[in-house]
PDB file of C-alpha atoms in Angstrom:
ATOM      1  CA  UNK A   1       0.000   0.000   0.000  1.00 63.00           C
ATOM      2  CA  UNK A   2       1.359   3.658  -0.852  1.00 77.00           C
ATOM      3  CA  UNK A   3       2.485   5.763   2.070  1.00 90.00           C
ATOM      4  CA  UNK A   4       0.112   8.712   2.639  1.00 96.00           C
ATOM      5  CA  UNK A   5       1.782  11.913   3.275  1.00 98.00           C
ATOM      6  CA  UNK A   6      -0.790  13.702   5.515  1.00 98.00           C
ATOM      7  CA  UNK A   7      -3.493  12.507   7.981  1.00 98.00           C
ATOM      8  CA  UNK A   8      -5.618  15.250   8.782  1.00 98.00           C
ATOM      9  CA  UNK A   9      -7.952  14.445  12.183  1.00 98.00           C
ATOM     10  CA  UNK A  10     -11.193  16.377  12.526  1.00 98.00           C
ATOM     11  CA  UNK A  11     -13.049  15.918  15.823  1.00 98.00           C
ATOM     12  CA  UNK A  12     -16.815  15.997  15.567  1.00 98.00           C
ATOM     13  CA  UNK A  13     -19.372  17.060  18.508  1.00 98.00           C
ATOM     14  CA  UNK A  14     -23.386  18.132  17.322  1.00 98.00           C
ATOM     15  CA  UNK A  15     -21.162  19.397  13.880  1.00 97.00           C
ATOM     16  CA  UNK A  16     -24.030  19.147  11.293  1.00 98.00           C
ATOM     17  CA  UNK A  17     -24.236  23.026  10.461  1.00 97.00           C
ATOM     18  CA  UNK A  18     -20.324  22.984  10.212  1.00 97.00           C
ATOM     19  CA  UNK A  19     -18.768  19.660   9.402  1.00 98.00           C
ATOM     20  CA  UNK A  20     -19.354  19.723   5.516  1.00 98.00           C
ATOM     21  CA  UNK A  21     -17.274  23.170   5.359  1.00 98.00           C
ATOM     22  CA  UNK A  22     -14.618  21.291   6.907  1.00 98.00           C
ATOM     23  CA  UNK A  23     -14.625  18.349   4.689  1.00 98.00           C
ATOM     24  CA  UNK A  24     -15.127  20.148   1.821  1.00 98.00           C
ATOM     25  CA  UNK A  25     -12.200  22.263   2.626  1.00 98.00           C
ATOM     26  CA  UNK A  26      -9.634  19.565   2.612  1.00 98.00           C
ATOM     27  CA  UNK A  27     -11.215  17.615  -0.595  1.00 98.00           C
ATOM     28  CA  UNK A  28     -10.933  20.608  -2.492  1.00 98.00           C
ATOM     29  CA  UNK A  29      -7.210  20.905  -1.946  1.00 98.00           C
ATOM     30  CA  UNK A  30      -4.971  20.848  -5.342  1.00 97.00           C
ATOM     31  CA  UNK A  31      -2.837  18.181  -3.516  1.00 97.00           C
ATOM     32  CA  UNK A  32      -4.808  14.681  -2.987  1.00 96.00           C
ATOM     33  CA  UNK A  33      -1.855  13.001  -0.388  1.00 97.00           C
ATOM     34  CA  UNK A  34      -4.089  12.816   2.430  1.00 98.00           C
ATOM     35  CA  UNK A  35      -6.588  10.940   4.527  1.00 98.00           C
ATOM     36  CA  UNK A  36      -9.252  12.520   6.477  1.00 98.00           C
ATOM     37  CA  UNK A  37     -10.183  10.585  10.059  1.00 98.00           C
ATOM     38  CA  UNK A  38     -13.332  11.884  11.529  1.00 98.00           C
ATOM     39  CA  UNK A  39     -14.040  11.027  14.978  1.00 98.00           C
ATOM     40  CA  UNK A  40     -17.686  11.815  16.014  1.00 98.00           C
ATOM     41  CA  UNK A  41     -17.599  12.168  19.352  1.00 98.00           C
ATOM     42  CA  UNK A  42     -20.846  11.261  20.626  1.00 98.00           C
ATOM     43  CA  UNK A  43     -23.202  13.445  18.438  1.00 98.00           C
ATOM     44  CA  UNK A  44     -26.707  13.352  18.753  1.00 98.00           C
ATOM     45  CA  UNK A  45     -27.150  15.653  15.954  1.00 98.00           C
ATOM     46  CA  UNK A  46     -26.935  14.847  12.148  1.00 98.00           C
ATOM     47  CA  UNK A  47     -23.252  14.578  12.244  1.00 98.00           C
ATOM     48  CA  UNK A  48     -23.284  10.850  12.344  1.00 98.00           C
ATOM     49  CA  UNK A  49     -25.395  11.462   8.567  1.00 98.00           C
ATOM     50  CA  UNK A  50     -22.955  13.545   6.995  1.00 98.00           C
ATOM     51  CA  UNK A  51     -20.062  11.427   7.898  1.00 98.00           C
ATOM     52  CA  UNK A  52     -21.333   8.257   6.561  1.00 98.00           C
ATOM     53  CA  UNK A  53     -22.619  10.108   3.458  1.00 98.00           C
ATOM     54  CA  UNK A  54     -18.777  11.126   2.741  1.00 98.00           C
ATOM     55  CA  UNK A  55     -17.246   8.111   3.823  1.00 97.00           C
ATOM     56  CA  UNK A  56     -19.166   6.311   1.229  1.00 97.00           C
ATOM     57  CA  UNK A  57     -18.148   8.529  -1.550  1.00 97.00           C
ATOM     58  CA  UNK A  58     -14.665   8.832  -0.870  1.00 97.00           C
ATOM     59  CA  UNK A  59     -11.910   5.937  -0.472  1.00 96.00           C
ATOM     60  CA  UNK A  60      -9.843   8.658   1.565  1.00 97.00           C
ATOM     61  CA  UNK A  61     -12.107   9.056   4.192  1.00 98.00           C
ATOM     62  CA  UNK A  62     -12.117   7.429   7.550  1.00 98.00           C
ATOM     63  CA  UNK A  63     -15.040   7.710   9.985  1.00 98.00           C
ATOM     64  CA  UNK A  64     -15.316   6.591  13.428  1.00 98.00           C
ATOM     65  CA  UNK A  65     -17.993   6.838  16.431  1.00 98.00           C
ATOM     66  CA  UNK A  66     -16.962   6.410  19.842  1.00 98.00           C
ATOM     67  CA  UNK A  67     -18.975   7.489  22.747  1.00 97.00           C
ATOM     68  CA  UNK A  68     -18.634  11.418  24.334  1.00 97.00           C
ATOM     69  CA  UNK A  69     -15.267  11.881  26.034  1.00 96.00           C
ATOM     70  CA  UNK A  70     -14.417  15.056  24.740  1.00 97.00           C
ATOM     71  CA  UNK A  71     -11.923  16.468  22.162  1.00 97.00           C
ATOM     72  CA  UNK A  72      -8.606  14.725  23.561  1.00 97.00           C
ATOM     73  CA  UNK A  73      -9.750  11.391  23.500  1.00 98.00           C
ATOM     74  CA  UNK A  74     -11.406  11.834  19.945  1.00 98.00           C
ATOM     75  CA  UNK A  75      -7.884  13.374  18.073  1.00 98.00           C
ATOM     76  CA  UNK A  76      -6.347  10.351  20.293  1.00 98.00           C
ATOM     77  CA  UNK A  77      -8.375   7.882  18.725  1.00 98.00           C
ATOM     78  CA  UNK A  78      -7.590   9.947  15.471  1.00 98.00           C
ATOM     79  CA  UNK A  79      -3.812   9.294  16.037  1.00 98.00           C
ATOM     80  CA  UNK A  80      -3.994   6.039  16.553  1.00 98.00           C
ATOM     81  CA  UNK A  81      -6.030   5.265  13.447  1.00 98.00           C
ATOM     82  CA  UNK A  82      -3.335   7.601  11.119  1.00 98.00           C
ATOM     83  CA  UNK A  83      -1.274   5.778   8.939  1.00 97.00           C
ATOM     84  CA  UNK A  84      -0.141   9.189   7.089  1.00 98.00           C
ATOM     85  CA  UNK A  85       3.700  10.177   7.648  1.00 98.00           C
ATOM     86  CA  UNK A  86       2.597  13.954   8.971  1.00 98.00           C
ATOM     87  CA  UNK A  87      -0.873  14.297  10.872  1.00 98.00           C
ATOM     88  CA  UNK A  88      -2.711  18.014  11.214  1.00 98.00           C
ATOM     89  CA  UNK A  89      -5.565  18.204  12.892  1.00 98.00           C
ATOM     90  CA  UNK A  90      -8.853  20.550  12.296  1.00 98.00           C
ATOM     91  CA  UNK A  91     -11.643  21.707  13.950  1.00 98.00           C
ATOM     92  CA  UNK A  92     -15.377  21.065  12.631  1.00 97.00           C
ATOM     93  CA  UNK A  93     -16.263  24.564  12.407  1.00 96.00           C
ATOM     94  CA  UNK A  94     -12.826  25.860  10.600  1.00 97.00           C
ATOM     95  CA  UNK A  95     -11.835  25.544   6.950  1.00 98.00           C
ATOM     96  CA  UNK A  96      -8.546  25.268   4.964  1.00 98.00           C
ATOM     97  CA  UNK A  97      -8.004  27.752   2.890  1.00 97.00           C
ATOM     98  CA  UNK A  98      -8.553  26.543  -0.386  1.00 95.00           C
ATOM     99  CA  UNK A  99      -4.273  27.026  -1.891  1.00 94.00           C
ATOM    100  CA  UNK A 100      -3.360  25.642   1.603  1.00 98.00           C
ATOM    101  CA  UNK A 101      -2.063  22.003   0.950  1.00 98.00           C
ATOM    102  CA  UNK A 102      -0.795  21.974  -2.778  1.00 98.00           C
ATOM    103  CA  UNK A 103       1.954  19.312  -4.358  1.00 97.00           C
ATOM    104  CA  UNK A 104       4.789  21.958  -3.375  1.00 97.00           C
ATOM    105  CA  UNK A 105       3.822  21.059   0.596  1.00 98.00           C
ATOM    106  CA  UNK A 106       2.743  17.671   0.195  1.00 98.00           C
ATOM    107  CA  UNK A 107       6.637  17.071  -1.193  1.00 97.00           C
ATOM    108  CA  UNK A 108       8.241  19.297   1.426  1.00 96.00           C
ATOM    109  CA  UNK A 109       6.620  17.081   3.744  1.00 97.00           C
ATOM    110  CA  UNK A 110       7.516  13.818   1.860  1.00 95.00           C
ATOM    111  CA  UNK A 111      10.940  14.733   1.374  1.00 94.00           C
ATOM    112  CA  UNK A 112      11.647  17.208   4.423  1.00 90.00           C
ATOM    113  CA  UNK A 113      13.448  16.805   8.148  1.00 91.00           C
ATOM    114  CA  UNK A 114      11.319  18.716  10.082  1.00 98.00           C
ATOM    115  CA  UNK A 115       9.520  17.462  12.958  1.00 98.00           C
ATOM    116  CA  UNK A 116       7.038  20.309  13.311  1.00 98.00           C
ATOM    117  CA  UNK A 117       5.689  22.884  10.278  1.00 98.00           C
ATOM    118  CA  UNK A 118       3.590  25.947  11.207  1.00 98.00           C
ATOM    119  CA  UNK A 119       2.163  28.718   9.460  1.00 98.00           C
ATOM    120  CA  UNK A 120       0.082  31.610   9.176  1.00 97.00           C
ATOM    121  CA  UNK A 121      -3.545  31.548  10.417  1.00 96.00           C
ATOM    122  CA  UNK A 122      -6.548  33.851   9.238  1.00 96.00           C
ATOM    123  CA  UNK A 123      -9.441  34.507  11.890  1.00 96.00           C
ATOM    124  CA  UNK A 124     -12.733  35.352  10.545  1.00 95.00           C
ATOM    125  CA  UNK A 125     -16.370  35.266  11.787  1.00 95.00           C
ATOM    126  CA  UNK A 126     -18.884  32.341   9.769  1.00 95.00           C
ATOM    127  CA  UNK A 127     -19.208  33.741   6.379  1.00 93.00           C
ATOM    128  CA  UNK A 128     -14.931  33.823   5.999  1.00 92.00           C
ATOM    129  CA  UNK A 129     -14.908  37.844   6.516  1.00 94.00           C
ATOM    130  CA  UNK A 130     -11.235  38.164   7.653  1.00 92.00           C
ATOM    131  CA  UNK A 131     -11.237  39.860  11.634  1.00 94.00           C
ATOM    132  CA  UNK A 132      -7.221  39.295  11.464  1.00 95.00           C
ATOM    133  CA  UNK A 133      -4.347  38.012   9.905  1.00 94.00           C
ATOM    134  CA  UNK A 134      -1.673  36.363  11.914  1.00 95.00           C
ATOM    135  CA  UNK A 135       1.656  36.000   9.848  1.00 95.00           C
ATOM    136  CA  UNK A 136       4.382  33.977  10.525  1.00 96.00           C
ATOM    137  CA  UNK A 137       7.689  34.709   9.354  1.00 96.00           C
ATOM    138  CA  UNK A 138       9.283  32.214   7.278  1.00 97.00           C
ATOM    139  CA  UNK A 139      12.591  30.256   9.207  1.00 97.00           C
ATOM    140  CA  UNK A 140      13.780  27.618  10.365  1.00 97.00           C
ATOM    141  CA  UNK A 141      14.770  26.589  14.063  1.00 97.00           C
ATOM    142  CA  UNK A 142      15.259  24.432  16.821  1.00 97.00           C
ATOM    143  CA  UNK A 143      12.817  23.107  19.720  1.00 96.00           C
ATOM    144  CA  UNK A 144      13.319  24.263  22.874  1.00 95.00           C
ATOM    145  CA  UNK A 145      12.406  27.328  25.169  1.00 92.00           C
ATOM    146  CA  UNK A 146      12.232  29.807  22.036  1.00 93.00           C
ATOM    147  CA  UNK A 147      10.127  28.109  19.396  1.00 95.00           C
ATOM    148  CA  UNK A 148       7.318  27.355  22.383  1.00 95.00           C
ATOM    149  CA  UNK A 149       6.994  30.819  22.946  1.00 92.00           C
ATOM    150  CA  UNK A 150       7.525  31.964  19.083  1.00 92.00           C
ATOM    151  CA  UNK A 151       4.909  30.037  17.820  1.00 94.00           C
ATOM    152  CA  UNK A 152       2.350  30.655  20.571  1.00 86.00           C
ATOM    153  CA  UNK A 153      -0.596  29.869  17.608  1.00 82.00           C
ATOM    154  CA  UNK A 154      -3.502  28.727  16.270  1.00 91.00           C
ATOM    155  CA  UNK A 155      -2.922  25.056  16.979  1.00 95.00           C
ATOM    156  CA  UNK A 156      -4.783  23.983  13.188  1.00 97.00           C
ATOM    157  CA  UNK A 157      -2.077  25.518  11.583  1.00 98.00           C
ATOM    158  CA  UNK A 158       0.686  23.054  12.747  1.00 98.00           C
ATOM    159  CA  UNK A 159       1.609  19.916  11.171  1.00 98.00           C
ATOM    160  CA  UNK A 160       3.359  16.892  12.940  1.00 98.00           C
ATOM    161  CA  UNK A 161       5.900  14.271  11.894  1.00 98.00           C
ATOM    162  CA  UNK A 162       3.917  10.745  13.174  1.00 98.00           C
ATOM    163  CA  UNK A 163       6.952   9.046  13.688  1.00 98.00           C
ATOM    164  CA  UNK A 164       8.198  12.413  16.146  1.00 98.00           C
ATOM    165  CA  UNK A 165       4.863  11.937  18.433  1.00 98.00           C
ATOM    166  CA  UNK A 166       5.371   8.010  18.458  1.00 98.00           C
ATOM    167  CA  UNK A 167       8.683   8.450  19.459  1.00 98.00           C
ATOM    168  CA  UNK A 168       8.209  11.046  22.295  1.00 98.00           C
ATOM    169  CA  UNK A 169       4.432   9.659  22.817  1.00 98.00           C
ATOM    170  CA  UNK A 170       3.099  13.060  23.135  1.00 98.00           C
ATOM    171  CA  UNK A 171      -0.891  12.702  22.910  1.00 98.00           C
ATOM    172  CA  UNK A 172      -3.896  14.425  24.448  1.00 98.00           C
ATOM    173  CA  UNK A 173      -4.397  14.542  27.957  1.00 97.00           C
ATOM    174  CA  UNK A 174      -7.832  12.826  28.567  1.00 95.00           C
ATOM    175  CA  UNK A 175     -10.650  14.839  30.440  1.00 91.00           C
ATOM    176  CA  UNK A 176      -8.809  18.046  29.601  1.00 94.00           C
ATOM    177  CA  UNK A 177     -10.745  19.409  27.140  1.00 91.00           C
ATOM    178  CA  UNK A 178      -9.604  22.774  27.382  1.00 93.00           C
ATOM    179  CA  UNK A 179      -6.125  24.074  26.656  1.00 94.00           C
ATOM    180  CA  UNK A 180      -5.280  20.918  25.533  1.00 95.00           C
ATOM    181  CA  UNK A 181      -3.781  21.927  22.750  1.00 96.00           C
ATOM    182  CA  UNK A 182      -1.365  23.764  24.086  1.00 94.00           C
ATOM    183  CA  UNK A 183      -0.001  21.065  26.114  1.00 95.00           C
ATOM    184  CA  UNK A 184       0.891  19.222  23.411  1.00 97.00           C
ATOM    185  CA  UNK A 185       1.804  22.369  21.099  1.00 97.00           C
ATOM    186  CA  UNK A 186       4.307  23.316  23.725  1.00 96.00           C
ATOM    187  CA  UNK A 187       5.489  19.399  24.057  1.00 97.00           C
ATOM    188  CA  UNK A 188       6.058  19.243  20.128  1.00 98.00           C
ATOM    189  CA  UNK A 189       7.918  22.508  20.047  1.00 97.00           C
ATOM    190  CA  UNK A 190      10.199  21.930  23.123  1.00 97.00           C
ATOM    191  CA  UNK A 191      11.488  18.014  21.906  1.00 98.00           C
ATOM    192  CA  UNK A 192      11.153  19.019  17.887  1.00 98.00           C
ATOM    193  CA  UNK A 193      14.962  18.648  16.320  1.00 98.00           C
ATOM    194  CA  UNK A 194      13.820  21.133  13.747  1.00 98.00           C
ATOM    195  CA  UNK A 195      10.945  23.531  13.372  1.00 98.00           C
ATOM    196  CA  UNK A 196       9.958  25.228  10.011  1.00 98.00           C
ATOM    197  CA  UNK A 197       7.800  28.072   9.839  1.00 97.00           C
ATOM    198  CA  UNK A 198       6.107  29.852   6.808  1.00 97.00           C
ATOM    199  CA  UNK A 199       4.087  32.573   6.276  1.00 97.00           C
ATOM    200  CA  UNK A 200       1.502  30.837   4.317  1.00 97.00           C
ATOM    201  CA  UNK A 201      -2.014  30.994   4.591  1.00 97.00           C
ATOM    202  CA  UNK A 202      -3.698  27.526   6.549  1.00 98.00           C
ATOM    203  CA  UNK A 203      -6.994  27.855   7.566  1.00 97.00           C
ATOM    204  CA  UNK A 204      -9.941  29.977   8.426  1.00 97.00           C
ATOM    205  CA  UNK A 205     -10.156  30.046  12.391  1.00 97.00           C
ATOM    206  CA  UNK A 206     -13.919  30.448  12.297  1.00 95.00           C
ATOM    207  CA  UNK A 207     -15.356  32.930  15.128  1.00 90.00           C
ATOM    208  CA  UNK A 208     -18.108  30.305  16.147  1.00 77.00           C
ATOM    209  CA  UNK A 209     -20.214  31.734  19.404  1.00 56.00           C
ATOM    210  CA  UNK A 210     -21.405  28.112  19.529  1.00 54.00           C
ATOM    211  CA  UNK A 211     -18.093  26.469  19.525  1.00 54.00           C
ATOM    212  CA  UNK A 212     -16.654  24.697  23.407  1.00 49.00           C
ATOM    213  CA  UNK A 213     -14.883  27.574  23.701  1.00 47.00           C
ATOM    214  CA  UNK A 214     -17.109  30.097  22.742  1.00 49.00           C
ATOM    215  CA  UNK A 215     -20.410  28.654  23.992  1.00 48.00           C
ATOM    216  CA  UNK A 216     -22.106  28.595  27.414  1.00 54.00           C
ATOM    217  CA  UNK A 217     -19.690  26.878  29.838  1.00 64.00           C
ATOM    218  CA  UNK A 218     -19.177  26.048  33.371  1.00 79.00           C
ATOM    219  CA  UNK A 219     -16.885  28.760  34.902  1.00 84.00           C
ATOM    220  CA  UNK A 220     -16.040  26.546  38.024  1.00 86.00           C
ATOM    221  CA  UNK A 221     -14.934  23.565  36.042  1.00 86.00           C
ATOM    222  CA  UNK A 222     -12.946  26.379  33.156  1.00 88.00           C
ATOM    223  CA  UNK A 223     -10.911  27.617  35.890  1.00 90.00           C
ATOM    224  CA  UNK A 224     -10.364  24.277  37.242  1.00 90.00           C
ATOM    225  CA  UNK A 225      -9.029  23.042  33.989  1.00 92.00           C
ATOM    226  CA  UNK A 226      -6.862  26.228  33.303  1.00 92.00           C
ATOM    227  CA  UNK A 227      -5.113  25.151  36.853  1.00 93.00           C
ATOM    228  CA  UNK A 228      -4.586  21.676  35.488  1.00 95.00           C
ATOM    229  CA  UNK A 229      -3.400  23.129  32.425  1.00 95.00           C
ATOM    230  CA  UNK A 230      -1.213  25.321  34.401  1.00 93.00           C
ATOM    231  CA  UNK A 231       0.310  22.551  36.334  1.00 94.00           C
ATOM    232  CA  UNK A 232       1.043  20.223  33.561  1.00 95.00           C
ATOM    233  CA  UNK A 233       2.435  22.578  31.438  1.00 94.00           C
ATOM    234  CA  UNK A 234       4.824  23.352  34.296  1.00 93.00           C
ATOM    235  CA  UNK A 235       5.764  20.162  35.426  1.00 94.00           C
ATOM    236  CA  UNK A 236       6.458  19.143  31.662  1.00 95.00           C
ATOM    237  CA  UNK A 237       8.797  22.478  31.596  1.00 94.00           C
ATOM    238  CA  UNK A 238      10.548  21.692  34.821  1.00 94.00           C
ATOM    239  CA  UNK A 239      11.086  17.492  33.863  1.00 95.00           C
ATOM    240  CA  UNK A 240      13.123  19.190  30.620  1.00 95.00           C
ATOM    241  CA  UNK A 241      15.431  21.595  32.656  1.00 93.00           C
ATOM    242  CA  UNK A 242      15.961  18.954  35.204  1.00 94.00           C
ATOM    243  CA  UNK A 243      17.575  17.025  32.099  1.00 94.00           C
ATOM    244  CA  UNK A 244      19.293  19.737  31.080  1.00 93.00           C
ATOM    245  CA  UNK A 245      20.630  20.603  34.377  1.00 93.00           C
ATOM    246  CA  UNK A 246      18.831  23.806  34.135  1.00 88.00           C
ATOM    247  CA  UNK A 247      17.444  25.494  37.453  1.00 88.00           C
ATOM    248  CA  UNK A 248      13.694  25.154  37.626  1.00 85.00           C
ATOM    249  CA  UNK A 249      12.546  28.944  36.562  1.00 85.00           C
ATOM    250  CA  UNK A 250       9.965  28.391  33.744  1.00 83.00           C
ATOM    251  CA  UNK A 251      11.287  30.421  30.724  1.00 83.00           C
ATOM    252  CA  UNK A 252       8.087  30.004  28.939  1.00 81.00           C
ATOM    253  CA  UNK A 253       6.332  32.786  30.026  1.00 74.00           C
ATOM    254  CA  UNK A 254       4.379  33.921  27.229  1.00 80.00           C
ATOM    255  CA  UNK A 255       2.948  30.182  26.886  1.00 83.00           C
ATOM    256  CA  UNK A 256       2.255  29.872  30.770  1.00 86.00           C
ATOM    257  CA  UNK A 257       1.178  33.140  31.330  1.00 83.00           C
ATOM    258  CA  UNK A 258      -2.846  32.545  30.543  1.00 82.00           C
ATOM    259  CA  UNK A 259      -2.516  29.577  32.455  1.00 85.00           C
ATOM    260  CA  UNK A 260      -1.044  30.755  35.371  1.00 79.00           C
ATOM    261  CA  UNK A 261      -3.448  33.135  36.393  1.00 75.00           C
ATOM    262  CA  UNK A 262      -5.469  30.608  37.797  1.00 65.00           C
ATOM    263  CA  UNK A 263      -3.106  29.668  40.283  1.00 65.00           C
TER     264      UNK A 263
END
């Protein structure tokens, strides 16, 4: 069987009015190296519909239903189903932008050493009016204390070497369902040998007021989490500079600093 290049992991929770922007997104790319895994995360909506509708139409597509856990578990179950050499990861309510994952990328990645890619990330409300552009400048660098901070980003606009997380077995924490990705953003960036950044345009970060973060939420259990968050971000931190023989100041202030006001 042919290596696939890129697995690209979309989560799915009560995603009917958004999920076929999303799919539709990444099939429309000018590059066809991929596979999309859709996890639907417990739905009760007519997400379930829509992804058995495109996973009979396309041989590229992989769906599976697990029960509600929450968005950790569900891009967990997403790795372990990947059999691409990179994996990205979107949300249901975001789109690629349509020039995003071409045959110029899709051989960078076949061909590169990188561990970690980023790049730049529009925001815009439903309809794909841009609110901001967020540019990245286009380098090269090592992990470590520098990159975590530098690429403090949308977390849809990185792509990951497989091999790297297996190796390092950086996944999701499970039950943290908030900040999340920044645990394991920060854990890529920190351990990656090489980090590649360029100021090319990703995806739409859709301003969805019905989205986990955006919707009605428990404040209790959101501050709660953001001290978990806190606290596993800085234990991760101090484990490194203990192997380093570094003194146990966390450097990565910009990355901990959201966090750490919950302390």
């Amino acid at each position: 069987m042919e290596q696939i290049t890129l697995s690209i992991i979309i989560p799915a929770y009560n995603s009917e009015d958004t999920l076929r922007d999303s799919i539709e997104s990444i099939l429309s790319q000018n590059s066809k190296d991929f596979e999309i895994i859709i996890v639907n995360d417990g739905s009760v909506d007519g997400t379930e519909d829509i992804c058995h509708e495109y996973q009979s139409k396309y041989k590229n597509i992989c769906y599976i239903s697990k029960e509600n856990t929450g968005v950790s578990e569900a891009r967990n179950v997403g790795m372990d189903n990947a059999r691409g050499l990179f994996v990205a990861f979107l949300d249901s309510d975001d789109v690629w932008n349509k020039n995003y994952y071409d045959e110029e990328l899709s051989k960078k990645l076949k061909y590169g050493y990188a561990d970690v890619y980023v790049f730049s990330t529009c925001f815009s409300d439903m309809s794909l009016n841009i609110e901001e552009y967020v540019h990245v400048k286009s380098e090269e660098m090592c992990g470590g204390n520098k990159a975590v901070d530098m690429y403090y980003h949308s977390f849809c606009a990185f792509i990951f070497k497989r091999e790297f997380l297996l190796d390092n077995n950086i996944r999701f924490v499970p039950k943290i369902n908030y900040g999340e990705d920044e645990l394991f953003r920060s854990q890529c960036l920190y351990l990656a040998d090489e980090v590649v950044a360029e100021d090319k345009l990703s995806f739409y970060y859709r301003d969805n007021r019905f989205s986990a973060t955006k919707g009605k939420r428990n404040n209790k259990l959101f501050a709660t989490t953001k001290l978990q968050v806190y606290y596993l971000l800085k234990d991760f931190f101090f484990e490194q500079y203990e192997k380093e023989g570094l003194s146990q100041i966390i450097r990565n202030s910009r990355t901990v600093a959201y966090f750490a006001d919950a302390v």
